[in-house]
mmCIF file of C-alpha atoms in Angstrom:
data_model
loop_
_atom_site.group_PDB
_atom_site.id
_atom_site.type_symbol
_atom_site.label_atom_id
_atom_site.label_comp_id
_atom_site.label_asym_id
_atom_site.label_seq_id
_atom_site.Cartn_x
_atom_site.Cartn_y
_atom_site.Cartn_z
ATOM 1 C CA UNK A 1 5.439 8.204 15.307
ATOM 2 C CA UNK A 2 3.859 5.411 13.437
ATOM 3 C CA UNK A 3 6.225 3.209 11.428
ATOM 4 C CA UNK A 4 5.374 1.668 8.133
ATOM 5 C CA UNK A 5 7.682 -0.666 6.328
ATOM 6 C CA UNK A 6 7.938 0.564 2.738
ATOM 7 C CA UNK A 7 9.836 -1.959 0.739
ATOM 8 C CA UNK A 8 8.217 -5.313 -0.030
ATOM 9 C CA UNK A 9 11.460 -7.142 -0.187
ATOM 10 C CA UNK A 10 12.532 -6.093 3.322
ATOM 11 C CA UNK A 11 9.299 -7.471 4.760
ATOM 12 C CA UNK A 12 9.809 -10.703 2.971
ATOM 13 C CA UNK A 13 13.521 -10.899 4.118
ATOM 14 C CA UNK A 14 12.502 -10.626 7.811
ATOM 15 C CA UNK A 15 9.603 -13.059 7.662
ATOM 16 C CA UNK A 16 10.462 -16.568 9.101
ATOM 17 C CA UNK A 17 10.486 -19.228 6.488
ATOM 18 C CA UNK A 18 8.200 -22.303 6.937
ATOM 19 C CA UNK A 19 9.832 -25.571 7.702
ATOM 20 C CA UNK A 20 9.000 -29.073 6.604
ATOM 21 C CA UNK A 21 6.648 -27.989 3.919
ATOM 22 C CA UNK A 22 6.692 -28.895 0.244
ATOM 23 C CA UNK A 23 6.538 -25.821 -2.071
ATOM 24 C CA UNK A 24 3.651 -25.790 -4.386
ATOM 25 C CA UNK A 25 4.412 -24.493 -7.818
ATOM 26 C CA UNK A 26 1.300 -22.747 -9.203
ATOM 27 C CA UNK A 27 3.135 -20.829 -11.933
ATOM 28 C CA UNK A 28 2.987 -22.076 -15.579
ATOM 29 C CA UNK A 29 6.229 -23.733 -16.757
ATOM 30 C CA UNK A 30 7.024 -20.947 -19.154
ATOM 31 C CA UNK A 31 6.100 -17.825 -17.254
ATOM 32 C CA UNK A 32 7.238 -15.366 -19.956
ATOM 33 C CA UNK A 33 5.205 -17.041 -22.641
ATOM 34 C CA UNK A 34 2.162 -17.159 -20.400
ATOM 35 C CA UNK A 35 2.560 -13.452 -19.568
ATOM 36 C CA UNK A 36 2.899 -12.578 -23.265
ATOM 37 C CA UNK A 37 -0.215 -14.501 -24.099
ATOM 38 C CA UNK A 38 -2.188 -12.855 -21.310
ATOM 39 C CA UNK A 39 -0.880 -9.443 -22.437
ATOM 40 C CA UNK A 40 -2.073 -9.954 -25.948
ATOM 41 C CA UNK A 41 -5.465 -10.990 -24.720
ATOM 42 C CA UNK A 42 -5.664 -7.837 -22.601
ATOM 43 C CA UNK A 43 -5.002 -5.561 -25.611
ATOM 44 C CA UNK A 44 -7.701 -7.346 -27.627
ATOM 45 C CA UNK A 45 -10.023 -6.813 -24.766
ATOM 46 C CA UNK A 46 -8.995 -3.299 -24.388
ATOM 47 C CA UNK A 47 -9.912 -2.576 -28.036
ATOM 48 C CA UNK A 48 -13.247 -3.946 -27.444
ATOM 49 C CA UNK A 49 -13.778 -1.881 -24.189
ATOM 50 C CA UNK A 50 -12.410 1.379 -25.599
ATOM 51 C CA UNK A 51 -15.580 2.924 -26.907
ATOM 52 C CA UNK A 52 -17.333 2.387 -23.480
ATOM 53 C CA UNK A 53 -14.211 3.629 -21.645
ATOM 54 C CA UNK A 54 -14.090 6.781 -23.831
ATOM 55 C CA UNK A 55 -17.810 7.448 -23.221
ATOM 56 C CA UNK A 56 -17.321 7.125 -19.435
ATOM 57 C CA UNK A 57 -14.397 9.575 -19.545
ATOM 58 C CA UNK A 58 -16.221 11.912 -21.642
ATOM 59 C CA UNK A 59 -19.239 11.864 -19.252
ATOM 60 C CA UNK A 60 -16.763 12.488 -16.311
ATOM 61 C CA UNK A 61 -17.851 9.191 -14.700
ATOM 62 C CA UNK A 62 -14.710 7.035 -14.938
ATOM 63 C CA UNK A 63 -15.892 4.708 -12.152
ATOM 64 C CA UNK A 64 -18.545 3.427 -14.656
ATOM 65 C CA UNK A 65 -15.854 1.146 -16.146
ATOM 66 C CA UNK A 66 -13.884 0.216 -12.945
ATOM 67 C CA UNK A 67 -15.309 -3.261 -12.846
ATOM 68 C CA UNK A 68 -14.405 -4.018 -16.519
ATOM 69 C CA UNK A 69 -10.960 -2.638 -16.127
ATOM 70 C CA UNK A 70 -10.354 -4.637 -13.012
ATOM 71 C CA UNK A 71 -11.453 -7.776 -14.526
ATOM 72 C CA UNK A 72 -9.175 -7.208 -17.566
ATOM 73 C CA UNK A 73 -6.202 -6.565 -15.274
ATOM 74 C CA UNK A 74 -6.902 -9.683 -13.176
ATOM 75 C CA UNK A 75 -6.930 -11.764 -16.293
ATOM 76 C CA UNK A 76 -3.280 -10.694 -16.758
ATOM 77 C CA UNK A 77 -2.505 -11.506 -13.071
ATOM 78 C CA UNK A 78 -4.887 -11.208 -10.046
ATOM 79 C CA UNK A 79 -2.463 -9.154 -8.038
ATOM 80 C CA UNK A 80 -2.004 -6.432 -10.577
ATOM 81 C CA UNK A 81 -3.623 -3.011 -10.029
ATOM 82 C CA UNK A 82 -5.015 -0.865 -12.929
ATOM 83 C CA UNK A 83 -5.980 2.740 -13.018
ATOM 84 C CA UNK A 84 -6.595 5.664 -15.489
ATOM 85 C CA UNK A 85 -4.517 8.684 -14.485
ATOM 86 C CA UNK A 86 -3.855 12.018 -15.927
ATOM 87 C CA UNK A 87 -1.363 11.685 -18.827
ATOM 88 C CA UNK A 88 1.966 13.296 -19.210
ATOM 89 C CA UNK A 89 1.796 13.938 -22.988
ATOM 90 C CA UNK A 90 -1.569 12.261 -23.653
ATOM 91 C CA UNK A 91 -4.875 13.294 -22.053
ATOM 92 C CA UNK A 92 -5.106 10.012 -20.050
ATOM 93 C CA UNK A 93 -2.473 7.416 -18.838
ATOM 94 C CA UNK A 94 -3.561 3.694 -18.417
ATOM 95 C CA UNK A 95 -1.360 2.323 -15.690
ATOM 96 C CA UNK A 96 -0.937 -1.397 -14.937
ATOM 97 C CA UNK A 97 1.200 -1.812 -11.814
ATOM 98 C CA UNK A 98 2.810 -4.666 -9.930
ATOM 99 C CA UNK A 99 2.783 -2.380 -6.948
ATOM 100 C CA UNK A 100 6.628 -2.922 -6.538
ATOM 101 C CA UNK A 101 6.376 -6.658 -6.488
ATOM 102 C CA UNK A 102 9.344 -7.783 -8.561
ATOM 103 C CA UNK A 103 7.845 -11.296 -9.091
ATOM 104 C CA UNK A 104 5.008 -9.619 -11.119
ATOM 105 C CA UNK A 105 7.255 -7.479 -13.286
ATOM 106 C CA UNK A 106 7.243 -10.239 -15.946
ATOM 107 C CA UNK A 107 3.524 -9.584 -16.458
ATOM 108 C CA UNK A 108 3.725 -5.834 -16.567
ATOM 109 C CA UNK A 109 6.821 -6.036 -18.768
ATOM 110 C CA UNK A 110 4.836 -8.142 -21.215
ATOM 111 C CA UNK A 111 1.826 -5.880 -21.053
ATOM 112 C CA UNK A 112 3.871 -2.744 -21.806
ATOM 113 C CA UNK A 113 5.720 -4.558 -24.674
ATOM 114 C CA UNK A 114 2.454 -5.447 -26.266
ATOM 115 C CA UNK A 115 0.818 -2.136 -25.722
ATOM 116 C CA UNK A 116 -0.279 0.055 -28.632
ATOM 117 C CA UNK A 117 1.600 3.238 -29.463
ATOM 118 C CA UNK A 118 0.623 6.101 -27.380
ATOM 119 C CA UNK A 119 -1.577 8.739 -29.078
ATOM 120 C CA UNK A 120 -3.156 12.009 -28.113
ATOM 121 C CA UNK A 121 -5.814 10.345 -25.936
ATOM 122 C CA UNK A 122 -3.877 7.490 -24.097
ATOM 123 C CA UNK A 123 -0.319 6.678 -23.036
ATOM 124 C CA UNK A 124 0.473 3.491 -21.187
ATOM 125 C CA UNK A 125 2.701 2.815 -18.108
ATOM 126 C CA UNK A 126 3.647 -0.223 -16.215
ATOM 127 C CA UNK A 127 4.288 1.745 -13.035
ATOM 128 C CA UNK A 128 2.738 5.010 -11.659
ATOM 129 C CA UNK A 129 4.795 7.832 -13.125
ATOM 130 C CA UNK A 130 5.767 10.820 -11.092
ATOM 131 C CA UNK A 131 3.570 13.975 -11.099
ATOM 132 C CA UNK A 132 5.338 16.800 -12.895
ATOM 133 C CA UNK A 133 4.836 19.097 -9.798
ATOM 134 C CA UNK A 134 3.432 17.308 -6.819
ATOM 135 C CA UNK A 135 3.121 20.585 -4.880
ATOM 136 C CA UNK A 136 0.209 21.526 -7.212
ATOM 137 C CA UNK A 137 -1.674 18.339 -6.258
ATOM 138 C CA UNK A 138 -4.573 18.236 -3.862
ATOM 139 C CA UNK A 139 -5.953 14.826 -2.705
ATOM 140 C CA UNK A 140 -9.218 13.918 -1.236
ATOM 141 C CA UNK A 141 -9.439 11.628 1.796
ATOM 142 C CA UNK A 142 -12.537 10.978 3.750
ATOM 143 C CA UNK A 143 -14.206 13.934 2.282
ATOM 144 C CA UNK A 144 -11.450 16.346 3.029
ATOM 145 C CA UNK A 145 -8.872 18.001 0.732
ATOM 146 C CA UNK A 146 -5.163 17.847 1.545
ATOM 147 C CA UNK A 147 -2.587 19.836 -0.415
ATOM 148 C CA UNK A 148 0.696 18.109 -1.055
ATOM 149 C CA UNK A 149 2.393 21.369 -1.003
ATOM 150 C CA UNK A 150 1.985 21.159 2.829
ATOM 151 C CA UNK A 151 3.965 17.903 2.938
ATOM 152 C CA UNK A 152 7.397 17.988 4.494
ATOM 153 C CA UNK A 153 9.894 15.141 4.376
ATOM 154 C CA UNK A 154 12.912 14.508 6.643
ATOM 155 C CA UNK A 155 15.383 12.194 4.761
ATOM 156 C CA UNK A 156 18.034 9.903 6.212
ATOM 157 C CA UNK A 157 20.412 8.818 3.427
ATOM 158 C CA UNK A 158 22.102 5.466 3.612
ATOM 159 C CA UNK A 159 24.788 5.938 0.994
ATOM 160 C CA UNK A 160 26.062 2.429 1.246
ATOM 161 C CA UNK A 161 22.727 0.989 0.434
ATOM 162 C CA UNK A 162 21.684 3.756 -1.809
ATOM 163 C CA UNK A 163 18.457 4.195 0.133
ATOM 164 C CA UNK A 164 16.645 7.024 1.925
ATOM 165 C CA UNK A 165 14.608 6.424 5.105
ATOM 166 C CA UNK A 166 11.996 9.192 5.561
ATOM 167 C CA UNK A 167 9.805 10.770 8.069
ATOM 168 C CA UNK A 168 6.723 12.316 6.304
ATOM 169 C CA UNK A 169 4.762 15.092 7.829
ATOM 170 C CA UNK A 170 1.440 16.782 6.865
ATOM 171 C CA UNK A 171 -0.416 19.106 9.189
ATOM 172 C CA UNK A 172 -3.668 17.262 8.315
ATOM 173 C CA UNK A 173 -2.400 14.003 9.964
ATOM 174 C CA UNK A 174 -3.834 15.046 13.268
ATOM 175 C CA UNK A 175 -7.388 14.663 12.071
ATOM 176 C CA UNK A 176 -7.020 11.303 10.266
ATOM 177 C CA UNK A 177 -7.319 7.724 11.378
ATOM 178 C CA UNK A 178 -4.545 5.276 10.846
ATOM 179 C CA UNK A 179 -5.449 4.019 7.352
ATOM 180 C CA UNK A 180 -6.017 7.396 5.826
ATOM 181 C CA UNK A 181 -2.837 8.690 7.576
ATOM 182 C CA UNK A 182 -0.881 5.855 5.948
ATOM 183 C CA UNK A 183 -2.375 6.784 2.512
ATOM 184 C CA UNK A 184 -1.389 10.503 2.970
ATOM 185 C CA UNK A 185 2.124 9.322 3.953
ATOM 186 C CA UNK A 186 2.908 7.179 0.993
ATOM 187 C CA UNK A 187 0.951 8.848 -1.702
ATOM 188 C CA UNK A 188 3.196 12.012 -1.793
ATOM 189 C CA UNK A 189 6.223 9.772 -2.186
ATOM 190 C CA UNK A 190 4.805 7.925 -5.234
ATOM 191 C CA UNK A 191 3.530 11.220 -6.791
ATOM 192 C CA UNK A 192 6.955 12.822 -6.326
ATOM 193 C CA UNK A 193 9.231 9.979 -7.394
ATOM 194 C CA UNK A 194 6.994 7.648 -9.370
ATOM 195 C CA UNK A 195 6.226 4.291 -8.157
ATOM 196 C CA UNK A 196 9.387 2.489 -9.488
ATOM 197 C CA UNK A 197 11.898 5.007 -8.203
ATOM 198 C CA UNK A 198 10.021 5.161 -4.852
ATOM 199 C CA UNK A 199 10.234 1.318 -4.690
ATOM 200 C CA UNK A 200 13.974 1.216 -5.480
ATOM 201 C CA UNK A 201 15.115 4.086 -3.376
ATOM 202 C CA UNK A 202 12.903 4.592 -0.354
ATOM 203 C CA UNK A 203 13.716 2.281 2.691
ATOM 204 C CA UNK A 204 11.773 2.838 6.032
ATOM 205 C CA UNK A 205 8.936 5.315 5.987
ATOM 206 C CA UNK A 206 7.537 7.001 9.162
ATOM 207 C CA UNK A 207 4.575 9.278 9.676
ATOM 208 C CA UNK A 208 5.536 12.289 11.845
ATOM 209 C CA UNK A 209 2.998 13.897 14.083
ATOM 210 C CA UNK A 210 5.021 17.075 14.246
ATOM 211 C CA UNK A 211 7.253 18.554 11.522
ATOM 212 C CA UNK A 212 10.703 16.906 11.977
ATOM 213 C CA UNK A 213 13.852 18.982 12.140
ATOM 214 C CA UNK A 214 15.647 19.286 8.803
ATOM 215 C CA UNK A 215 12.456 18.529 6.739
ATOM 216 C CA UNK A 216 12.332 19.583 3.148
ATOM 217 C CA UNK A 217 9.608 20.040 0.443
ATOM 218 C CA UNK A 218 8.632 17.468 -2.119
ATOM 219 C CA UNK A 219 10.560 18.959 -5.140
ATOM 220 C CA UNK A 220 13.786 19.251 -3.076
ATOM 221 C CA UNK A 221 13.280 15.699 -1.903
ATOM 222 C CA UNK A 222 12.866 14.559 -5.551
ATOM 223 C CA UNK A 223 16.218 16.182 -6.433
ATOM 224 C CA UNK A 224 17.830 14.440 -3.462
ATOM 225 C CA UNK A 225 16.635 10.974 -4.428
ATOM 226 C CA UNK A 226 17.331 11.328 -8.143
ATOM 227 C CA UNK A 227 20.880 12.410 -7.190
ATOM 228 C CA UNK A 228 21.595 9.082 -5.311
ATOM 229 C CA UNK A 229 24.305 7.216 -7.022
ATOM 230 C CA UNK A 230 25.488 10.282 -8.862
ATOM 231 C CA UNK A 231 27.235 11.857 -5.862
ATOM 232 C CA UNK A 232 24.825 14.797 -5.908
ATOM 233 C CA UNK A 233 22.152 13.726 -3.324
ATOM 234 C CA UNK A 234 23.832 12.721 -0.139
ATOM 235 C CA UNK A 235 24.003 15.880 1.858
ATOM 236 C CA UNK A 236 20.695 16.283 3.779
ATOM 237 C CA UNK A 237 20.470 13.758 6.556
ATOM 238 C CA UNK A 238 23.641 11.891 5.518
ATOM 239 C CA UNK A 239 26.289 10.685 7.706
#
């Protein structure tokens, strides 16, 4: 198995702290005010870009506006990621995400607070939302298609921490290099739970080269994780 540490906070907690160094404060004095100003500037820019974005989507070439969107997101904060996804109630979802970095949530919170009302064309999310049915999703990696219906997850529940450690298996792992294998490990978790719930509830993640004993499908796994804290989700893999 190849192990990947899922939670950003855990990696930071286990990293040694530097000694005898003076911290350099590069943040503005009032971070919330700065974030709000940057969010307002983003939405003004969005209004200017919207005709070009709509044209690119209508032509089925969304990558045509990738550079403009990336520049607009970087102006809010350089470590944010932006994408246009399929919407839940609208046709499209514009997603600006901190990628589970809690220090960046002030920027995504401000961005979401300043967002226009959703309409039939666009809705707006500050974290990648869950896919209604991840088992209906097929992803493309290195020119090959991988059905998420083939993903199996073996959970180990830590009731005290409210976390689930998981081993993720896909029969296509055998033909993938490490980077693509990692993508196919984490993508089903975010698609199933949504980015925020995955960041809050998933602990250690492993790729499994063979299907683990006690593995379950993605929809059953979603029920398990959503049940944590309610007393309904601690049976599989629990103590």
